[in-house]
Phi, psi and omega in degrees: 000135180289142180260122178254138176278335177204172182221157169240120179257118184241132177261140183245129177210127179083195177306147183270127180292149180302136173091356186294315186291331174294323179296312176300322176297323177298327177290318177304317185292341177267002180100006178271143171278124176268116178251107182262114181260112177282107178266005175295152180283356175235146181295153180230156182291139177260017184298327182287345177271098184296318182222159180115199185236133182246130172235134171263112184255351175056023178066027174293116189075012176065209176299320182297319180295321180296318181293318181302310184294319179293321177295323178302316178295316181298322176290323177298331182271008175082019178290136181256342177230143185218138171247134180260145181214132167270153188291342182269015182239145179240118178226124185297158173305318183291329180293316180299311182295326173298316178297317185284327174297317178299318181294325177294324182279322177230082190290342189268047179220160164248119185251155174213162178270164166296140185242124177257117181277110182290330181291311182268356177053054180203165179282126169276320172226108185291151174303139175081350184293160181245071189285159171267344183226145175235140174291157185300320183291118183100339179307129181228145183199170178274164175297323182292323174296321180291321185284340175281313186281318180103179189276166170293149183279112188291332182297335185282338181067295188215296191295131176073007179289338179282319175306310190289312190295311181297324176292326177292321181292320177295322178303329179275004176092007180278137181270137170269133179218149174248131178268121182297334181288348181247127184232127175250136184256123186253127180256355180051051189300321193267003167237115185290151174298132183288126181289343177279124185297323178292318178298321181292318177300330175280353177089017177280145170234150180279095171258164183290154175302325176303313180299323182293322184291321173300318176302315181295317184290322179292323179294322177305322183278318179298323183302341184261356186269121185285341179286344173272124183311138188300321181291327176292317177297318180292320180296320181286321175300319179295317178297316186289337179281342179262314189306313186303324180292324176294315180298315179296325185275331188250354188235162179281176179051050182303323185298316177294319181294315179295322176297316183298316182295321182290328176289318177299328177289335187253335187298131182284135171292159173091003182213163180305141183301139181283075179304325183303335182281351179241032180298136181092353181259132174303140180251000000 
């Protein structure tokens, strides 16, 4: 059995961005195990993945579930360092190898690249910053760290899973660091660029009403969790108090949005989201 020193776990959902397979092949050629998790609800062909491991997850547990199962495969293969990647992100082969080398030298850290938001043309995570939270894409850690901190919470599906997991890691004394030498380009594939100029300048993107309902349900829970820094909780609560009014004022399908928000306010945390209550609304 081939021995891998590290792995890249990439989640796939929706159309495949140009250049993704070439990027994954570059990881494989450097000796990394590529675990591609298909989170579409229907199986897809793995032929484009020349090397690596392919998993059909059918969106079980959302992004959190896809990452958890991909990481499990990497651990079973003996990988000691792992980088997570969304398909709408580009992180060079050398950047990934730099993250893994740093983890081998200083394993008691959670590392991430600097993150450039291509849609907004600004730094999401600036080079050399000392963040308390890292977005999931680009997050890198050792197998020991994963076993210490634990898995992503699958009932949350996607929104705020990075806030919760990073806060748990910090509570255990692990440091978050950004490596200036590693830069990730984020294209925000799953939130469309907002056609309203004011909404775009305010940082809004067009997500489905279902996605927003999940985010609201998750934030209701997260806001009560003491292991998440208070200022971060307050910032997210203030943003969520304002955004629904902007969604209703500046976007089409206000009826669907309002219905989703009402469900998000009522849906119980800690269990799968009640999709049936949003029947007929795009997810």
